[in-house]
Amino acid sequence: MTASVSPPLLRPRALAAGDLVVVASLSGPLHAVYEPDLEQAVAVLERMGFRVRRAPLLEAGRRHWWSAARPAEIAAELNGLLRDPEVRAIVAHDGGQTALGYLDLIDVEAILADPKPILGYSDISLLHLVLHARTGLVGFHADLATPGLGGSWQAAPAARRADLERLYSTLLTGVEPIGALPTSPAWECWRPGRVEGRLIGGVLNRVMRAQATRWALPLDRLDGAVLFWEEMGGYASWVWSDLQVLRHGGVLDRIAGMVVGVPHAIDGLGTPDASPTLPEIVLDVIGDRDIPVLGNVEFGHAGPNLPMPVGIRVALDAGRRTLALLEPAVRAAHP
């Protein structure tokens, strides 16, 4: 990874009531059993005041191997949405294992001409990281439609759902900084300290894979960043290994702070056979790097997700267990 001229931060224009939001299959397929969850997600977006449309590939039962379609078909549909001036935001229906297959097929010029929020996490982390590296686009690391808005949101208490709807609506429509994200008693200080920096991250294994592509974020663009990550599935040893890859790649030497999401379904974390806890793994890899680390924050596969806008400047105070968005994720419709 070599130094490069960083593109300026590219904010989409703020959404307004009545704007069209499209839910699309950007990776995995829609299984018929989750059709009710998708309908719930559409209802959530409509309550926020948006019109909602489903993209054609988002059809129950349609699939190619583990994907909604062949990578080139998904890219063609995504590019059509990026070029359509009526479409003001794109929400990924789910994650999956497909984005790596079409990173080179995305119409970057369409993004530069008319940037739009793309919402999602997991495999969608690749889109956020690569498009941010190539265009400066703010990535909306936020809940997916079907497992998130229509799934984990529906299982949350009514007051929590209402708070999330307000937060997401403000994220997409507000041109003032959100400020402090809502905290919870679950947040943990794993290493104290306070820093400000650009928020960069996603699901850990996708951060690592993005850095292996030709669109990796150059190390100088990680200087002073706040790295956020979460992980699901696999083994505790894989988390340790992936963090070691980022260490060897120089990422951990450049960042100023770290925010870790709630782990989900990871075998071997803090089990009775003396396996390490997640804080122990993180601090072992970080070593003597004096950076603040805030853990167990509600984003990622455990859901529901607090939004973590990629590229936005944040203030992290691990000792006080706070994380604040210092900039808006969108810009005014008419500068």
mmCIF file of C-alpha atoms in Angstrom:
data_model
loop_
_atom_site.group_PDB
_atom_site.id
_atom_site.type_symbol
_atom_site.label_atom_id
_atom_site.label_comp_id
_atom_site.label_asym_id
_atom_site.label_seq_id
_atom_site.Cartn_x
_atom_site.Cartn_y
_atom_site.Cartn_z
ATOM 1 C CA MET A 1 0.000 0.000 0.000
ATOM 2 C CA THR A 2 1.418 3.314 -1.050
ATOM 3 C CA ALA A 3 0.513 6.921 -0.354
ATOM 4 C CA SER A 4 -2.043 8.529 -2.643
ATOM 5 C CA VAL A 5 -4.015 11.706 -2.961
ATOM 6 C CA SER A 6 -7.132 11.185 -0.884
ATOM 7 C CA PRO A 7 -10.411 12.049 -2.568
ATOM 8 C CA PRO A 8 -12.395 14.605 -0.580
ATOM 9 C CA LEU A 9 -15.192 13.338 1.607
ATOM 10 C CA LEU A 10 -18.211 12.713 -0.627
ATOM 11 C CA ARG A 11 -21.514 13.128 1.189
ATOM 12 C CA PRO A 12 -24.791 12.183 -0.499
ATOM 13 C CA ARG A 13 -27.465 14.835 -0.484
ATOM 14 C CA ALA A 14 -29.945 14.644 2.355
ATOM 15 C CA LEU A 15 -33.128 12.691 1.774
ATOM 16 C CA ALA A 16 -36.514 14.360 2.070
ATOM 17 C CA ALA A 17 -39.979 13.029 2.789
ATOM 18 C CA GLY A 18 -41.301 11.139 -0.192
ATOM 19 C CA ASP A 19 -37.887 10.286 -1.623
ATOM 20 C CA LEU A 20 -37.465 6.846 -3.163
ATOM 21 C CA VAL A 21 -35.455 4.241 -1.252
ATOM 22 C CA VAL A 22 -34.752 0.950 -3.019
ATOM 23 C CA VAL A 23 -34.127 -2.318 -1.177
ATOM 24 C CA ALA A 24 -31.801 -4.473 -3.271
ATOM 25 C CA SER A 25 -30.047 -7.833 -3.212
ATOM 26 C CA LEU A 26 -26.433 -6.673 -3.205
ATOM 27 C CA SER A 27 -25.108 -10.054 -2.081
ATOM 28 C CA GLY A 28 -27.135 -12.944 -0.654
ATOM 29 C CA PRO A 29 -30.501 -14.255 -1.840
ATOM 30 C CA LEU A 30 -33.921 -13.795 -0.266
ATOM 31 C CA HIS A 31 -35.240 -17.027 1.190
ATOM 32 C CA ALA A 32 -39.014 -17.312 1.102
ATOM 33 C CA VAL A 33 -39.244 -17.800 4.872
ATOM 34 C CA TYR A 34 -37.901 -14.242 5.356
ATOM 35 C CA GLU A 35 -40.419 -12.550 3.088
ATOM 36 C CA PRO A 36 -42.440 -11.329 6.128
ATOM 37 C CA ASP A 37 -39.289 -9.790 7.602
ATOM 38 C CA LEU A 38 -38.624 -7.935 4.374
ATOM 39 C CA GLU A 39 -42.203 -6.628 4.391
ATOM 40 C CA GLN A 40 -41.612 -5.360 7.948
ATOM 41 C CA ALA A 41 -38.458 -3.604 6.778
ATOM 42 C CA VAL A 42 -40.376 -1.857 4.015
ATOM 43 C CA ALA A 43 -42.931 -0.727 6.596
ATOM 44 C CA VAL A 44 -40.155 0.729 8.774
ATOM 45 C CA LEU A 45 -38.768 2.766 5.880
ATOM 46 C CA GLU A 46 -42.235 3.963 4.979
ATOM 47 C CA ARG A 47 -42.821 5.112 8.547
ATOM 48 C CA MET A 48 -39.686 7.221 8.173
ATOM 49 C CA GLY A 49 -41.486 9.009 5.353
ATOM 50 C CA PHE A 50 -39.869 7.422 2.305
ATOM 51 C CA ARG A 51 -41.315 5.693 -0.724
ATOM 52 C CA VAL A 52 -39.911 2.172 -1.007
ATOM 53 C CA ARG A 53 -39.351 -0.079 -3.987
ATOM 54 C CA ARG A 54 -37.836 -3.522 -4.256
ATOM 55 C CA ALA A 55 -35.211 -4.083 -6.940
ATOM 56 C CA PRO A 56 -35.996 -6.885 -9.424
ATOM 57 C CA LEU A 57 -33.319 -9.305 -8.174
ATOM 58 C CA LEU A 58 -34.910 -9.182 -4.711
ATOM 59 C CA GLU A 59 -37.244 -12.074 -5.403
ATOM 60 C CA ALA A 60 -37.819 -14.957 -3.010
ATOM 61 C CA GLY A 61 -36.220 -18.139 -4.299
ATOM 62 C CA ARG A 62 -33.984 -16.465 -6.896
ATOM 63 C CA ARG A 63 -30.384 -17.493 -6.408
ATOM 64 C CA HIS A 64 -27.084 -18.452 -8.000
ATOM 65 C CA TRP A 65 -25.069 -20.657 -5.670
ATOM 66 C CA TRP A 66 -24.886 -18.645 -2.423
ATOM 67 C CA SER A 67 -25.784 -15.362 -4.133
ATOM 68 C CA ALA A 68 -28.925 -13.582 -5.296
ATOM 69 C CA ALA A 69 -27.545 -13.734 -8.853
ATOM 70 C CA ARG A 70 -24.248 -13.825 -10.705
ATOM 71 C CA PRO A 71 -21.917 -10.999 -9.628
ATOM 72 C CA ALA A 72 -22.209 -9.275 -13.004
ATOM 73 C CA GLU A 73 -26.014 -9.267 -12.719
ATOM 74 C CA ILE A 74 -25.875 -7.765 -9.229
ATOM 75 C CA ALA A 75 -23.419 -5.123 -10.424
ATOM 76 C CA ALA A 76 -25.655 -4.263 -13.379
ATOM 77 C CA GLU A 77 -28.647 -3.783 -11.093
ATOM 78 C CA LEU A 78 -26.642 -1.729 -8.592
ATOM 79 C CA ASN A 79 -25.270 0.459 -11.393
ATOM 80 C CA GLY A 80 -28.776 1.037 -12.675
ATOM 81 C CA LEU A 81 -29.817 2.246 -9.236
ATOM 82 C CA LEU A 82 -26.753 4.481 -8.974
ATOM 83 C CA ARG A 83 -27.580 6.077 -12.346
ATOM 84 C CA ASP A 84 -31.310 6.523 -11.698
ATOM 85 C CA PRO A 85 -31.886 10.096 -10.441
ATOM 86 C CA GLU A 86 -35.171 9.095 -8.793
ATOM 87 C CA VAL A 87 -33.407 6.648 -6.463
ATOM 88 C CA ARG A 88 -32.110 8.547 -3.433
ATOM 89 C CA ALA A 89 -30.852 5.691 -1.231
ATOM 90 C CA ILE A 90 -30.115 1.966 -1.510
ATOM 91 C CA VAL A 91 -30.608 -0.456 1.381
ATOM 92 C CA ALA A 92 -29.027 -3.896 1.115
ATOM 93 C CA HIS A 93 -31.532 -6.646 1.855
ATOM 94 C CA ASP A 94 -28.871 -8.870 3.490
ATOM 95 C CA GLY A 95 -25.167 -9.605 3.565
ATOM 96 C CA GLY A 96 -23.625 -12.699 2.036
ATOM 97 C CA GLN A 97 -20.532 -13.678 0.071
ATOM 98 C CA THR A 98 -20.737 -11.870 -3.272
ATOM 99 C CA ALA A 99 -19.410 -8.299 -3.157
ATOM 100 C CA LEU A 100 -15.832 -9.402 -3.841
ATOM 101 C CA GLY A 101 -17.037 -10.673 -7.212
ATOM 102 C CA TYR A 102 -18.128 -7.291 -8.565
ATOM 103 C CA LEU A 103 -16.002 -4.622 -6.902
ATOM 104 C CA ASP A 104 -14.376 -3.992 -10.291
ATOM 105 C CA LEU A 105 -17.741 -3.602 -12.072
ATOM 106 C CA ILE A 106 -19.214 -0.712 -10.075
ATOM 107 C CA ASP A 107 -19.883 2.530 -11.970
ATOM 108 C CA VAL A 108 -17.662 4.840 -9.952
ATOM 109 C CA GLU A 109 -18.441 7.792 -12.230
ATOM 110 C CA ALA A 110 -22.136 7.459 -11.383
ATOM 111 C CA ILE A 111 -21.284 7.676 -7.688
ATOM 112 C CA LEU A 112 -19.167 10.773 -8.225
ATOM 113 C CA ALA A 113 -21.934 12.379 -10.270
ATOM 114 C CA ASP A 114 -24.765 11.586 -7.852
ATOM 115 C CA PRO A 115 -23.632 10.044 -4.538
ATOM 116 C CA LYS A 116 -26.317 8.140 -2.657
ATOM 117 C CA PRO A 117 -26.387 6.435 0.744
ATOM 118 C CA ILE A 118 -25.823 2.699 0.541
ATOM 119 C CA LEU A 119 -26.894 1.052 3.797
ATOM 120 C CA GLY A 120 -25.757 -2.295 5.111
ATOM 121 C CA TYR A 121 -23.106 -4.212 7.032
ATOM 122 C CA SER A 122 -21.371 -7.601 6.859
ATOM 123 C CA ASP A 123 -20.454 -8.248 3.190
ATOM 124 C CA ILE A 124 -21.601 -4.699 2.394
ATOM 125 C CA SER A 125 -18.576 -3.524 4.416
ATOM 126 C CA LEU A 126 -16.556 -4.176 1.265
ATOM 127 C CA LEU A 127 -18.640 -1.692 -0.700
ATOM 128 C CA HIS A 128 -18.287 0.958 1.991
ATOM 129 C CA LEU A 129 -14.512 0.582 2.261
ATOM 130 C CA VAL A 130 -13.708 0.277 -1.434
ATOM 131 C CA LEU A 131 -16.061 3.063 -2.547
ATOM 132 C CA HIS A 132 -14.756 5.317 0.205
ATOM 133 C CA ALA A 133 -11.196 4.640 -0.950
ATOM 134 C CA ARG A 134 -12.036 5.285 -4.610
ATOM 135 C CA THR A 135 -14.464 8.193 -4.346
ATOM 136 C CA GLY A 136 -14.524 9.452 -0.752
ATOM 137 C CA LEU A 137 -18.163 8.272 -0.456
ATOM 138 C CA VAL A 138 -19.506 8.150 3.090
ATOM 139 C CA GLY A 139 -20.424 4.527 3.780
ATOM 140 C CA PHE A 140 -23.557 3.907 5.822
ATOM 141 C CA HIS A 141 -22.557 0.939 7.982
ATOM 142 C CA ALA A 142 -26.051 0.376 9.327
ATOM 143 C CA ASP A 143 -28.715 -2.280 9.579
ATOM 144 C CA LEU A 144 -29.605 -4.451 6.632
ATOM 145 C CA ALA A 145 -33.253 -4.572 5.614
ATOM 146 C CA THR A 146 -34.358 -8.148 6.218
ATOM 147 C CA PRO A 147 -32.344 -9.336 9.253
ATOM 148 C CA GLY A 148 -32.139 -5.808 10.675
ATOM 149 C CA LEU A 149 -35.070 -3.451 10.097
ATOM 150 C CA GLY A 150 -37.420 -6.377 9.642
ATOM 151 C CA GLY A 151 -35.749 -8.759 12.079
ATOM 152 C CA SER A 152 -33.749 -7.584 15.102
ATOM 153 C CA TRP A 153 -35.610 -4.260 15.203
ATOM 154 C CA GLN A 154 -38.905 -6.086 15.574
ATOM 155 C CA ALA A 155 -37.574 -8.083 18.516
ATOM 156 C CA ALA A 156 -36.431 -4.936 20.334
ATOM 157 C CA PRO A 157 -38.609 -3.084 22.869
ATOM 158 C CA ALA A 158 -40.947 -0.504 21.343
ATOM 159 C CA ALA A 159 -39.024 2.420 22.843
ATOM 160 C CA ARG A 160 -35.767 1.130 21.350
ATOM 161 C CA ARG A 161 -37.402 0.752 17.918
ATOM 162 C CA ALA A 162 -38.689 4.314 18.078
ATOM 163 C CA ASP A 163 -35.229 5.596 19.041
ATOM 164 C CA LEU A 164 -33.642 3.725 16.140
ATOM 165 C CA GLU A 165 -36.176 5.058 13.652
ATOM 166 C CA ARG A 166 -35.474 8.621 14.786
ATOM 167 C CA LEU A 167 -31.713 8.032 14.672
ATOM 168 C CA TYR A 168 -31.750 6.562 11.169
ATOM 169 C CA SER A 169 -34.125 9.215 9.886
ATOM 170 C CA THR A 170 -31.854 11.941 11.255
ATOM 171 C CA LEU A 171 -28.794 10.237 9.768
ATOM 172 C CA LEU A 172 -30.360 10.271 6.293
ATOM 173 C CA THR A 173 -32.154 13.625 6.379
ATOM 174 C CA GLY A 174 -30.247 15.830 8.843
ATOM 175 C CA VAL A 175 -27.441 18.183 7.813
ATOM 176 C CA GLU A 176 -26.243 18.837 11.372
ATOM 177 C CA PRO A 177 -23.966 16.480 13.341
ATOM 178 C CA ILE A 178 -25.843 13.851 15.327
ATOM 179 C CA GLY A 179 -23.428 14.138 18.240
ATOM 180 C CA ALA A 180 -23.251 11.414 20.874
ATOM 181 C CA LEU A 181 -24.690 8.057 19.884
ATOM 182 C CA PRO A 182 -27.027 6.541 22.468
ATOM 183 C CA THR A 183 -24.993 4.539 24.953
ATOM 184 C CA SER A 184 -25.924 1.487 26.972
ATOM 185 C CA PRO A 185 -24.590 -0.124 30.168
ATOM 186 C CA ALA A 186 -23.129 -2.891 27.989
ATOM 187 C CA TRP A 187 -20.391 -0.617 26.598
ATOM 188 C CA GLU A 188 -16.987 -1.426 28.086
ATOM 189 C CA CYS A 189 -13.744 0.495 28.359
ATOM 190 C CA TRP A 190 -10.979 -1.912 27.373
ATOM 191 C CA ARG A 191 -8.313 0.785 27.317
ATOM 192 C CA PRO A 192 -9.000 4.409 28.350
ATOM 193 C CA GLY A 193 -8.279 7.534 26.361
ATOM 194 C CA ARG A 194 -9.892 10.165 24.158
ATOM 195 C CA VAL A 195 -9.257 10.830 20.460
ATOM 196 C CA GLU A 196 -10.895 12.342 17.402
ATOM 197 C CA GLY A 197 -10.531 10.835 13.955
ATOM 198 C CA ARG A 198 -12.193 9.467 10.851
ATOM 199 C CA LEU A 199 -14.368 6.403 11.412
ATOM 200 C CA ILE A 200 -13.141 3.494 9.279
ATOM 201 C CA GLY A 201 -14.176 -0.135 9.497
ATOM 202 C CA GLY A 202 -16.759 -2.871 9.113
ATOM 203 C CA VAL A 203 -16.907 -6.581 9.756
ATOM 204 C CA LEU A 204 -13.340 -7.619 10.611
ATOM 205 C CA ASN A 205 -12.758 -10.227 7.929
ATOM 206 C CA ARG A 206 -14.014 -7.837 5.235
ATOM 207 C CA VAL A 207 -11.762 -5.032 6.464
ATOM 208 C CA MET A 208 -8.864 -7.445 6.117
ATOM 209 C CA ARG A 209 -9.970 -8.556 2.635
ATOM 210 C CA ALA A 210 -10.554 -5.010 1.418
ATOM 211 C CA GLN A 211 -6.961 -4.229 2.362
ATOM 212 C CA ALA A 212 -5.879 -7.127 0.122
ATOM 213 C CA THR A 213 -7.445 -5.581 -2.999
ATOM 214 C CA ARG A 214 -5.972 -2.930 -5.264
ATOM 215 C CA TRP A 215 -8.416 -0.469 -3.677
ATOM 216 C CA ALA A 216 -6.982 -0.835 -0.196
ATOM 217 C CA LEU A 217 -6.950 2.313 1.884
ATOM 218 C CA PRO A 218 -3.355 3.567 1.788
ATOM 219 C CA LEU A 219 -1.772 3.600 5.217
ATOM 220 C CA ASP A 220 -1.436 7.370 5.283
ATOM 221 C CA ARG A 221 -5.218 7.612 5.019
ATOM 222 C CA LEU A 222 -5.516 5.546 8.189
ATOM 223 C CA ASP A 223 -3.380 7.972 10.176
ATOM 224 C CA GLY A 224 -5.369 9.043 13.215
ATOM 225 C CA ALA A 225 -8.439 7.006 12.235
ATOM 226 C CA VAL A 226 -10.822 5.331 14.657
ATOM 227 C CA LEU A 227 -11.072 1.717 13.524
ATOM 228 C CA PHE A 228 -14.419 0.060 14.226
ATOM 229 C CA TRP A 229 -15.035 -3.616 13.671
ATOM 230 C CA GLU A 230 -17.216 -6.545 14.646
ATOM 231 C CA GLU A 231 -17.203 -10.225 13.831
ATOM 232 C CA MET A 232 -19.571 -13.157 13.694
ATOM 233 C CA GLY A 233 -19.124 -16.874 13.291
ATOM 234 C CA GLY A 234 -15.900 -18.829 13.154
ATOM 235 C CA TYR A 235 -13.473 -19.110 16.016
ATOM 236 C CA ALA A 236 -11.787 -16.833 18.516
ATOM 237 C CA SER A 237 -8.450 -17.795 16.961
ATOM 238 C CA TRP A 238 -9.653 -16.409 13.613
ATOM 239 C CA VAL A 239 -10.358 -13.039 15.208
ATOM 240 C CA TRP A 240 -6.858 -13.032 16.692
ATOM 241 C CA SER A 241 -5.357 -14.004 13.321
ATOM 242 C CA ASP A 242 -7.280 -11.369 11.338
ATOM 243 C CA LEU A 243 -6.214 -8.673 13.775
ATOM 244 C CA GLN A 244 -2.643 -9.905 13.380
ATOM 245 C CA VAL A 245 -2.985 -9.472 9.605
ATOM 246 C CA LEU A 246 -3.998 -5.837 10.162
ATOM 247 C CA ARG A 247 -1.047 -5.454 12.526
ATOM 248 C CA HIS A 248 1.392 -6.851 9.979
ATOM 249 C CA GLY A 249 -0.170 -4.643 7.309
ATOM 250 C CA GLY A 250 0.602 -1.561 9.365
ATOM 251 C CA VAL A 251 -3.013 -0.632 10.062
ATOM 252 C CA LEU A 252 -2.747 -0.860 13.840
ATOM 253 C CA ASP A 253 0.321 1.376 13.840
ATOM 254 C CA ARG A 254 -1.628 4.184 12.154
ATOM 255 C CA ILE A 255 -4.992 4.252 13.908
ATOM 256 C CA ALA A 256 -5.663 6.452 16.945
ATOM 257 C CA GLY A 257 -8.481 4.441 18.519
ATOM 258 C CA MET A 258 -10.645 1.358 18.230
ATOM 259 C CA VAL A 259 -14.347 0.570 18.718
ATOM 260 C CA VAL A 260 -15.376 -3.089 18.860
ATOM 261 C CA GLY A 261 -18.917 -4.312 18.264
ATOM 262 C CA VAL A 262 -20.834 -7.037 20.024
ATOM 263 C CA PRO A 263 -19.388 -10.446 19.035
ATOM 264 C CA HIS A 264 -21.868 -12.918 17.606
ATOM 265 C CA ALA A 265 -21.650 -16.727 17.438
ATOM 266 C CA ILE A 266 -17.859 -16.922 17.779
ATOM 267 C CA ASP A 267 -16.674 -20.253 19.135
ATOM 268 C CA GLY A 268 -14.038 -20.281 21.853
ATOM 269 C CA LEU A 269 -14.535 -16.879 23.438
ATOM 270 C CA GLY A 270 -14.140 -17.022 27.209
ATOM 271 C CA THR A 271 -15.154 -20.667 27.489
ATOM 272 C CA PRO A 272 -14.528 -22.665 30.683
ATOM 273 C CA ASP A 273 -11.417 -24.287 29.179
ATOM 274 C CA ALA A 274 -9.520 -21.016 29.747
ATOM 275 C CA SER A 275 -10.075 -19.655 26.239
ATOM 276 C CA PRO A 276 -9.488 -15.885 26.009
ATOM 277 C CA THR A 277 -12.182 -13.259 26.151
ATOM 278 C CA LEU A 278 -12.542 -10.787 23.290
ATOM 279 C CA PRO A 279 -10.917 -7.957 25.302
ATOM 280 C CA GLU A 280 -7.961 -10.244 26.030
ATOM 281 C CA ILE A 281 -7.563 -11.045 22.328
ATOM 282 C CA VAL A 282 -7.741 -7.385 21.305
ATOM 283 C CA LEU A 283 -5.303 -6.164 23.931
ATOM 284 C CA ASP A 284 -2.913 -9.014 23.178
ATOM 285 C CA VAL A 285 -2.676 -7.957 19.522
ATOM 286 C CA ILE A 286 -2.557 -4.229 20.247
ATOM 287 C CA GLY A 287 0.305 -4.760 22.647
ATOM 288 C CA ASP A 288 1.830 -1.544 23.965
ATOM 289 C CA ARG A 289 0.111 0.714 21.410
ATOM 290 C CA ASP A 290 -1.400 3.454 23.545
ATOM 291 C CA ILE A 291 -4.803 3.810 21.902
ATOM 292 C CA PRO A 292 -8.251 3.928 23.518
ATOM 293 C CA VAL A 293 -10.469 0.899 22.967
ATOM 294 C CA LEU A 294 -14.229 0.892 23.506
ATOM 295 C CA GLY A 295 -15.867 -2.532 23.406
ATOM 296 C CA ASN A 296 -19.231 -4.257 23.185
ATOM 297 C CA VAL A 297 -20.877 -1.418 21.260
ATOM 298 C CA GLU A 298 -24.187 -2.249 19.560
ATOM 299 C CA PHE A 299 -23.317 -2.596 15.917
ATOM 300 C CA GLY A 300 -22.846 -5.647 13.748
ATOM 301 C CA HIS A 301 -24.460 -9.056 13.482
ATOM 302 C CA ALA A 302 -25.836 -9.094 17.017
ATOM 303 C CA GLY A 303 -28.196 -6.218 16.037
ATOM 304 C CA PRO A 304 -29.978 -3.871 16.153
ATOM 305 C CA ASN A 305 -27.252 -1.637 14.766
ATOM 306 C CA LEU A 306 -26.187 1.812 15.752
ATOM 307 C CA PRO A 307 -25.092 3.534 12.528
ATOM 308 C CA MET A 308 -21.345 3.874 12.009
ATOM 309 C CA PRO A 309 -20.819 6.190 8.997
ATOM 310 C CA VAL A 310 -17.536 5.356 7.279
ATOM 311 C CA GLY A 311 -15.411 8.455 6.734
ATOM 312 C CA ILE A 312 -17.163 10.727 9.238
ATOM 313 C CA ARG A 313 -15.097 12.375 11.975
ATOM 314 C CA VAL A 314 -15.921 11.099 15.471
ATOM 315 C CA ALA A 315 -14.903 11.711 19.064
ATOM 316 C CA LEU A 316 -14.145 8.579 21.061
ATOM 317 C CA ASP A 317 -13.796 8.671 24.832
ATOM 318 C CA ALA A 318 -13.314 5.087 25.945
ATOM 319 C CA GLY A 319 -13.004 5.956 29.634
ATOM 320 C CA ARG A 320 -16.341 7.753 29.621
ATOM 321 C CA ARG A 321 -17.772 5.150 27.226
ATOM 322 C CA THR A 322 -18.954 7.654 24.627
ATOM 323 C CA LEU A 323 -18.809 7.902 20.846
ATOM 324 C CA ALA A 324 -20.001 11.052 19.074
ATOM 325 C CA LEU A 325 -20.474 11.823 15.372
ATOM 326 C CA LEU A 326 -18.891 15.229 14.820
ATOM 327 C CA GLU A 327 -20.068 15.664 11.226
ATOM 328 C CA PRO A 328 -23.269 14.965 9.303
ATOM 329 C CA ALA A 329 -23.299 11.998 6.937
ATOM 330 C CA VAL A 330 -25.300 13.888 4.284
ATOM 331 C CA ARG A 331 -25.200 17.392 2.826
ATOM 332 C CA ALA A 332 -27.905 19.928 2.130
ATOM 333 C CA ALA A 333 -29.829 19.243 -1.059
ATOM 334 C CA HIS A 334 -28.993 22.697 -2.448
ATOM 335 C CA PRO A 335 -25.532 23.970 -1.442
#
